[in-house]
Amino acid sequence: MALRQLAAAGIKPPVGRISLHGVRARTIQGVIALKKASRCTIVITGGTESGHSTKGPYSHAGGYKLDLRTRDEGRCVTNWSKNTQRKGKPRGNDPRWHGTLNGISTEYVYETPRKGGVHWDITFK
């Protein structure tokens, strides 16, 4: 169901080991609203697959978060987030923004992990 909704919105399905099994409908609605509001190409680089932190009530494993690309076409999401969303208190060393898309509360964290690639960690509540 989630993959069909993403495809209908013009968002390519994640490839490789990325899973959307157990992702919340509101998370899918949020990423689609992000695509519409930003007019950016959305590339999902992380979903509900194992390997993500399960800490807190709003985790990847709980279906609340998606990771998005920041490089190449993902720069559009970076520019849009930084220019349209409210700057928040950083999460550790990672900058954070907040906003609302179609009534869905969003938190955008520009993650720069020691291991792995830089990406947007976006929570849809």
Tab-separated table of N, CA and C in Angstrom:
chain	number	residue	atom	x	y	z
A	1	MET	N	0.822	-1.194	0.000
A	1	MET	CA	0.000	0.000	0.000
A	1	MET	C	0.868	1.261	0.000
A	2	ALA	N	1.871	1.315	0.896
A	2	ALA	CA	2.736	2.497	0.993
A	2	ALA	C	3.470	2.734	-0.324
A	3	LEU	N	3.972	1.666	-0.925
A	3	LEU	CA	4.716	1.817	-2.177
A	3	LEU	C	3.825	2.352	-3.297
A	4	ARG	N	2.564	1.924	-3.330
A	4	ARG	CA	1.635	2.431	-4.344
A	4	ARG	C	1.349	3.913	-4.134
A	5	GLN	N	1.183	4.322	-2.883
A	5	GLN	CA	0.936	5.732	-2.583
A	5	GLN	C	2.144	6.586	-2.964
A	6	LEU	N	3.328	6.106	-2.646
A	6	LEU	CA	4.543	6.843	-3.004
A	6	LEU	C	4.662	6.965	-4.520
A	7	ALA	N	4.441	5.868	-5.230
A	7	ALA	CA	4.537	5.880	-6.691
A	7	ALA	C	3.523	6.849	-7.299
A	8	ALA	N	2.309	6.850	-6.776
A	8	ALA	CA	1.264	7.752	-7.287
A	8	ALA	C	1.647	9.218	-7.082
A	9	ALA	N	2.462	9.483	-6.051
A	9	ALA	CA	2.901	10.858	-5.764
A	9	ALA	C	4.198	11.208	-6.483
A	10	GLY	N	4.739	10.257	-7.252
A	10	GLY	CA	5.975	10.519	-7.983
A	10	GLY	C	7.240	10.302	-7.165
A	11	ILE	N	7.136	9.535	-6.085
A	11	ILE	CA	8.297	9.211	-5.258
A	11	ILE	C	8.714	7.790	-5.594
A	12	LYS	N	9.956	7.643	-6.033
A	12	LYS	CA	10.456	6.317	-6.404
A	12	LYS	C	10.549	5.430	-5.174
A	13	PRO	N	10.318	4.134	-5.350
A	13	PRO	CA	10.414	3.229	-4.202
A	13	PRO	C	11.869	3.122	-3.734
A	14	PRO	N	12.055	2.943	-2.430
A	14	PRO	CA	13.416	2.747	-1.924
A	14	PRO	C	14.008	1.472	-2.510
A	15	VAL	N	15.304	1.439	-2.658
A	15	VAL	CA	15.968	0.260	-3.215
A	15	VAL	C	16.912	-0.340	-2.180
A	16	GLY	N	17.358	-1.553	-2.469
A	16	GLY	CA	18.313	-2.213	-1.586
A	16	GLY	C	17.664	-2.737	-0.333
A	17	ARG	N	18.346	-2.548	0.779
A	17	ARG	CA	17.891	-3.119	2.049
A	17	ARG	C	16.870	-2.245	2.776
A	18	ILE	N	16.427	-1.179	2.166
A	18	ILE	CA	15.501	-0.249	2.808
A	18	ILE	C	14.112	-0.863	2.851
A	19	SER	N	13.502	-0.817	4.045
A	19	SER	CA	12.173	-1.398	4.238
A	19	SER	C	11.179	-0.324	4.681
A	20	LEU	N	9.955	-0.493	4.255
A	20	LEU	CA	8.853	0.344	4.738
A	20	LEU	C	7.824	-0.512	5.474
A	21	HIS	N	8.204	-1.750	5.811
A	21	HIS	CA	7.315	-2.650	6.533
A	21	HIS	C	7.004	-2.050	7.904
A	22	GLY	N	5.736	-1.807	8.178
A	22	GLY	CA	5.328	-1.250	9.460
A	22	GLY	C	5.371	0.271	9.525
A	23	VAL	N	5.672	0.929	8.409
A	23	VAL	CA	5.668	2.394	8.415
A	23	VAL	C	4.230	2.874	8.604
A	24	ARG	N	4.060	3.947	9.332
A	24	ARG	CA	2.726	4.489	9.612
A	24	ARG	C	2.158	5.199	8.380
A	25	ALA	N	0.853	5.138	8.220
A	25	ALA	CA	0.187	5.828	7.107
A	25	ALA	C	0.474	7.326	7.172
A	26	ARG	N	0.501	7.876	8.377
A	26	ARG	CA	0.762	9.315	8.558
A	26	ARG	C	2.181	9.686	8.090
A	27	THR	N	3.133	8.775	8.246
A	27	THR	CA	4.497	9.017	7.765
A	27	THR	C	4.502	9.083	6.235
A	28	ILE	N	3.798	8.184	5.598
A	28	ILE	CA	3.699	8.195	4.133
A	28	ILE	C	2.991	9.463	3.677
A	29	GLN	N	1.905	9.831	4.353
A	29	GLN	CA	1.200	11.078	4.019
A	29	GLN	C	2.131	12.274	4.191
A	30	GLY	N	2.965	12.249	5.219
A	30	GLY	CA	3.894	13.350	5.483
A	30	GLY	C	4.953	13.498	4.416
A	31	VAL	N	5.539	12.395	3.982
A	31	VAL	CA	6.587	12.495	2.963
A	31	VAL	C	5.981	12.916	1.614
A	32	ILE	N	4.754	12.500	1.349
A	32	ILE	CA	4.064	12.948	0.130
A	32	ILE	C	3.768	14.446	0.222
A	33	ALA	N	3.333	14.907	1.390
A	33	ALA	CA	3.090	16.341	1.583
A	33	ALA	C	4.389	17.137	1.444
A	34	LEU	N	5.489	16.578	1.914
A	34	LEU	CA	6.797	17.226	1.757
A	34	LEU	C	7.142	17.375	0.281
A	35	LYS	N	6.919	16.328	-0.492
A	35	LYS	CA	7.199	16.393	-1.934
A	35	LYS	C	6.365	17.487	-2.593
A	36	LYS	N	5.080	17.539	-2.265
A	36	LYS	CA	4.201	18.536	-2.868
A	36	LYS	C	4.585	19.956	-2.459
A	37	ALA	N	4.866	20.157	-1.174
A	37	ALA	CA	5.192	21.501	-0.679
A	37	ALA	C	6.536	21.994	-1.204
A	38	SER	N	7.508	21.101	-1.260
A	38	SER	CA	8.873	21.504	-1.641
A	38	SER	C	9.108	21.449	-3.150
A	39	ARG	N	8.305	20.628	-3.840
A	39	ARG	CA	8.490	20.367	-5.278
A	39	ARG	C	9.852	19.737	-5.571
A	40	CYS	N	10.380	19.023	-4.589
A	40	CYS	CA	11.681	18.373	-4.713
A	40	CYS	C	11.527	16.906	-5.106
A	41	THR	N	12.571	16.358	-5.703
A	41	THR	CA	12.672	14.921	-5.882
A	41	THR	C	13.007	14.341	-4.517
A	42	ILE	N	12.265	13.355	-4.092
A	42	ILE	CA	12.467	12.732	-2.785
A	42	ILE	C	13.130	11.373	-3.000
A	43	VAL	N	14.245	11.158	-2.297
A	43	VAL	CA	14.934	9.874	-2.348
A	43	VAL	C	15.011	9.336	-0.916
A	44	ILE	N	14.274	8.268	-0.666
A	44	ILE	CA	14.253	7.649	0.664
A	44	ILE	C	15.478	6.754	0.800
A	45	THR	N	16.279	7.016	1.838
A	45	THR	CA	17.508	6.245	2.058
A	45	THR	C	17.438	5.406	3.335
A	46	GLY	N	16.346	5.521	4.092
A	46	GLY	CA	16.184	4.728	5.299
A	46	GLY	C	14.736	4.712	5.729
A	47	GLY	N	14.326	3.555	6.215
A	47	GLY	CA	12.946	3.398	6.657
A	47	GLY	C	12.875	2.635	7.956
A	48	THR	N	12.179	1.509	7.932
A	48	THR	CA	11.936	0.739	9.152
A	48	THR	C	12.852	-0.471	9.288
A	49	GLU	N	13.817	-0.610	8.395
A	49	GLU	CA	14.725	-1.761	8.449
A	49	GLU	C	15.534	-1.776	9.743
A	50	SER	N	16.016	-2.946	10.109
A	50	SER	CA	16.829	-3.047	11.327
A	50	SER	C	18.120	-2.263	11.130
A	51	GLY	N	18.690	-1.848	12.246
A	51	GLY	CA	19.910	-1.062	12.194
A	51	GLY	C	19.699	0.372	12.608
A	52	HIS	N	18.454	0.812	12.665
A	52	HIS	CA	18.143	2.155	13.145
A	52	HIS	C	17.868	2.097	14.643
A	53	SER	N	18.079	3.214	15.284
A	53	SER	CA	17.798	3.316	16.707
A	53	SER	C	16.317	3.079	16.959
A	54	THR	N	16.026	2.366	18.026
A	54	THR	CA	14.640	2.127	18.417
A	54	THR	C	14.303	2.914	19.679
A	55	LYS	N	15.181	3.834	20.063
A	55	LYS	CA	14.969	4.625	21.271
A	55	LYS	C	13.827	5.616	21.073
A	56	GLY	N	13.109	5.850	22.155
A	56	GLY	CA	12.057	6.860	22.134
A	56	GLY	C	10.801	6.375	21.455
A	57	PRO	N	9.719	7.107	21.679
A	57	PRO	CA	8.425	6.693	21.128
A	57	PRO	C	8.287	6.952	19.626
A	58	TYR	N	9.135	7.814	19.065
A	58	TYR	CA	9.004	8.181	17.648
A	58	TYR	C	10.221	7.699	16.865
A	59	SER	N	10.371	6.401	16.733
A	59	SER	CA	11.559	5.814	16.119
A	59	SER	C	11.302	5.366	14.679
A	60	HIS	N	12.397	4.992	14.016
A	60	HIS	CA	12.282	4.358	12.697
A	60	HIS	C	11.482	3.063	12.828
A	61	ALA	N	11.849	2.247	13.822
A	61	ALA	CA	11.188	0.954	14.007
A	61	ALA	C	9.694	1.116	14.264
A	62	GLY	N	9.301	2.217	14.904
A	62	GLY	CA	7.887	2.486	15.160
A	62	GLY	C	7.148	3.039	13.953
A	63	GLY	N	7.869	3.279	12.852
A	63	GLY	CA	7.249	3.759	11.621
A	63	GLY	C	7.071	5.257	11.534
A	64	TYR	N	7.702	6.016	12.448
A	64	TYR	CA	7.546	7.474	12.478
A	64	TYR	C	8.573	8.227	11.640
A	65	LYS	N	9.688	7.582	11.301
A	65	LYS	CA	10.792	8.304	10.666
A	65	LYS	C	11.175	7.724	9.314
A	66	LEU	N	11.638	8.619	8.458
A	66	LEU	CA	12.268	8.237	7.203
A	66	LEU	C	13.548	9.037	7.066
A	67	ASP	N	14.547	8.438	6.441
A	67	ASP	CA	15.766	9.160	6.094
A	67	ASP	C	15.685	9.531	4.624
A	68	LEU	N	16.129	10.760	4.312
A	68	LEU	CA	16.128	11.230	2.926
A	68	LEU	C	17.516	11.675	2.533
A	69	ARG	N	17.804	11.565	1.269
A	69	ARG	CA	19.092	11.956	0.711
A	69	ARG	C	19.301	13.458	0.828
A	70	THR	N	20.548	13.855	1.076
A	70	THR	CA	20.895	15.281	1.127
A	70	THR	C	21.755	15.697	-0.057
A	71	ARG	N	22.394	14.759	-0.706
A	71	ARG	CA	23.271	15.128	-1.828
A	71	ARG	C	22.503	15.006	-3.152
A	72	ASP	N	23.121	15.478	-4.201
A	72	ASP	CA	22.526	15.440	-5.538
A	72	ASP	C	21.139	16.095	-5.520
A	73	GLU	N	20.094	15.353	-5.941
A	73	GLU	CA	18.755	15.942	-5.982
A	73	GLU	C	18.227	16.237	-4.579
A	74	GLY	N	18.802	15.629	-3.555
A	74	GLY	CA	18.390	15.886	-2.183
A	74	GLY	C	18.732	17.285	-1.692
A	75	ARG	N	19.589	17.990	-2.400
A	75	ARG	CA	19.912	19.368	-2.006
A	75	ARG	C	18.670	20.247	-2.012
A	76	CYS	N	17.718	19.939	-2.850
A	76	CYS	CA	16.460	20.697	-2.901
A	76	CYS	C	15.742	20.610	-1.554
A	77	VAL	N	15.676	19.420	-0.962
A	77	VAL	CA	15.041	19.241	0.346
A	77	VAL	C	15.806	20.039	1.399
A	78	THR	N	17.134	20.016	1.317
A	78	THR	CA	17.964	20.771	2.263
A	78	THR	C	17.651	22.260	2.177
A	79	ASN	N	17.652	22.799	0.977
A	79	ASN	CA	17.363	24.231	0.802
A	79	ASN	C	15.955	24.570	1.266
A	80	TRP	N	14.979	23.758	0.902
A	80	TRP	CA	13.593	24.015	1.271
A	80	TRP	C	13.435	23.994	2.788
A	81	SER	N	13.979	22.979	3.445
A	81	SER	CA	13.855	22.857	4.901
A	81	SER	C	14.466	24.045	5.618
A	82	LYS	N	15.674	24.395	5.225
A	82	LYS	CA	16.382	25.487	5.895
A	82	LYS	C	15.721	26.843	5.648
A	83	ASN	N	15.045	27.001	4.533
A	83	ASN	CA	14.445	28.296	4.184
A	83	ASN	C	12.975	28.441	4.565
A	84	THR	N	12.290	27.339	4.863
A	84	THR	CA	10.849	27.438	5.120
A	84	THR	C	10.421	26.936	6.492
A	85	GLN	N	11.260	26.180	7.166
A	85	GLN	CA	10.882	25.589	8.447
A	85	GLN	C	11.516	26.357	9.610
A	86	ARG	N	10.937	26.215	10.811
A	86	ARG	CA	11.445	26.913	11.995
A	86	ARG	C	12.692	26.220	12.524
A	87	LYS	N	13.739	27.000	12.727
A	87	LYS	CA	14.976	26.479	13.300
A	87	LYS	C	14.712	26.095	14.751
A	88	GLY	N	15.189	24.936	15.156
A	88	GLY	CA	15.011	24.465	16.521
A	88	GLY	C	16.344	24.239	17.208
A	89	LYS	N	16.266	23.795	18.426
A	89	LYS	CA	17.455	23.459	19.192
A	89	LYS	C	18.109	22.229	18.564
A	90	PRO	N	19.432	22.238	18.365
A	90	PRO	CA	20.092	21.071	17.759
A	90	PRO	C	19.877	19.800	18.572
A	91	ARG	N	19.913	18.673	17.888
A	91	ARG	CA	19.903	17.364	18.544
A	91	ARG	C	21.349	16.904	18.577
A	92	GLY	N	21.989	17.082	19.720
A	92	GLY	CA	23.437	16.843	19.801
A	92	GLY	C	24.133	17.904	18.983
A	93	ASN	N	24.932	17.481	18.033
A	93	ASN	CA	25.608	18.414	17.125
A	93	ASN	C	24.851	18.631	15.827
A	94	ASP	N	23.728	17.952	15.673
A	94	ASP	CA	22.998	17.993	14.405
A	94	ASP	C	21.913	19.065	14.423
A	95	PRO	N	21.914	19.973	13.428
A	95	PRO	CA	20.891	21.015	13.358
A	95	PRO	C	19.493	20.438	13.161
A	96	ARG	N	18.501	21.181	13.654
A	96	ARG	CA	17.130	20.688	13.616
A	96	ARG	C	16.177	21.813	13.229
A	97	TRP	N	15.136	21.457	12.475
A	97	TRP	CA	14.063	22.373	12.094
A	97	TRP	C	12.734	21.693	12.395
A	98	HIS	N	11.670	22.502	12.519
A	98	HIS	CA	10.326	21.991	12.805
A	98	HIS	C	9.322	22.646	11.849
A	99	GLY	N	8.237	21.945	11.608
A	99	GLY	CA	7.177	22.506	10.789
A	99	GLY	C	5.940	21.638	10.839
A	100	THR	N	4.974	21.985	9.990
A	100	THR	CA	3.735	21.225	9.863
A	100	THR	C	3.407	21.108	8.380
A	101	LEU	N	3.063	19.927	7.959
A	101	LEU	CA	2.650	19.662	6.575
A	101	LEU	C	1.278	19.008	6.596
A	102	ASN	N	0.283	19.676	6.075
A	102	ASN	CA	-1.090	19.123	6.050
A	102	ASN	C	-1.511	18.603	7.413
A	103	GLY	N	-1.200	19.346	8.468
A	103	GLY	CA	-1.583	18.955	9.816
A	103	GLY	C	-0.684	17.915	10.461
A	104	ILE	N	0.377	17.527	9.776
A	104	ILE	CA	1.319	16.538	10.307
A	104	ILE	C	2.539	17.284	10.840
A	105	SER	N	2.803	17.128	12.121
A	105	SER	CA	3.959	17.763	12.742
A	105	SER	C	5.225	17.078	12.234
A	106	THR	N	6.206	17.883	11.841
A	106	THR	CA	7.444	17.328	11.289
A	106	THR	C	8.660	17.873	12.020
A	107	GLU	N	9.660	17.015	12.146
A	107	GLU	CA	10.946	17.408	12.705
A	107	GLU	C	12.011	16.958	11.717
A	108	TYR	N	12.843	17.897	11.278
A	108	TYR	CA	13.886	17.634	10.299
A	108	TYR	C	15.229	17.752	11.011
A	109	VAL	N	15.998	16.679	11.048
A	109	VAL	CA	17.326	16.715	11.651
A	109	VAL	C	18.336	16.392	10.556
A	110	TYR	N	19.289	17.295	10.395
A	110	TYR	CA	20.351	17.111	9.402
A	110	TYR	C	21.445	16.298	10.078
A	111	GLU	N	21.366	14.964	9.928
A	111	GLU	CA	22.271	14.068	10.640
A	111	GLU	C	23.619	13.933	9.938
A	112	THR	N	24.647	14.038	10.750
A	112	THR	CA	26.023	13.879	10.271
A	112	THR	C	26.699	12.805	11.121
A	113	PRO	N	26.326	11.542	10.914
A	113	PRO	CA	26.857	10.471	11.756
A	113	PRO	C	28.343	10.213	11.509
A	114	ARG	N	28.985	9.671	12.533
A	114	ARG	CA	30.404	9.316	12.387
A	114	ARG	C	30.570	8.191	11.383
A	115	LYS	N	29.619	7.262	11.404
A	115	LYS	CA	29.628	6.154	10.443
A	115	LYS	C	28.413	6.327	9.540
A	116	GLY	N	28.585	6.133	8.278
A	116	GLY	CA	27.465	6.270	7.360
A	116	GLY	C	27.416	7.659	6.762
A	117	GLY	N	26.451	7.866	5.898
A	117	GLY	CA	26.361	9.121	5.166
A	117	GLY	C	25.478	10.158	5.831
A	118	VAL	N	25.747	11.405	5.489
A	118	VAL	CA	24.916	12.522	5.934
A	118	VAL	C	23.531	12.353	5.312
A	119	HIS	N	22.476	12.621	6.079
A	119	HIS	CA	21.114	12.456	5.577
A	119	HIS	C	20.150	13.282	6.431
A	120	TRP	N	18.945	13.475	5.915
A	120	TRP	CA	17.854	14.066	6.688
A	120	TRP	C	17.169	12.936	7.443
A	121	ASP	N	17.000	13.096	8.744
A	121	ASP	CA	16.226	12.179	9.580
A	121	ASP	C	14.943	12.928	9.903
A	122	ILE	N	13.845	12.522	9.283
A	122	ILE	CA	12.601	13.281	9.407
A	122	ILE	C	11.558	12.458	10.154
A	123	THR	N	11.003	13.078	11.188
A	123	THR	CA	9.955	12.456	11.998
A	123	THR	C	8.619	13.073	11.603
A	124	PHE	N	7.639	12.221	11.356
A	124	PHE	CA	6.290	12.665	11.012
A	124	PHE	C	5.364	12.206	12.128
A	125	LYS	N	4.763	13.153	12.866
A	125	LYS	CA	3.885	12.802	13.995
A	125	LYS	C	2.442	13.151	13.669
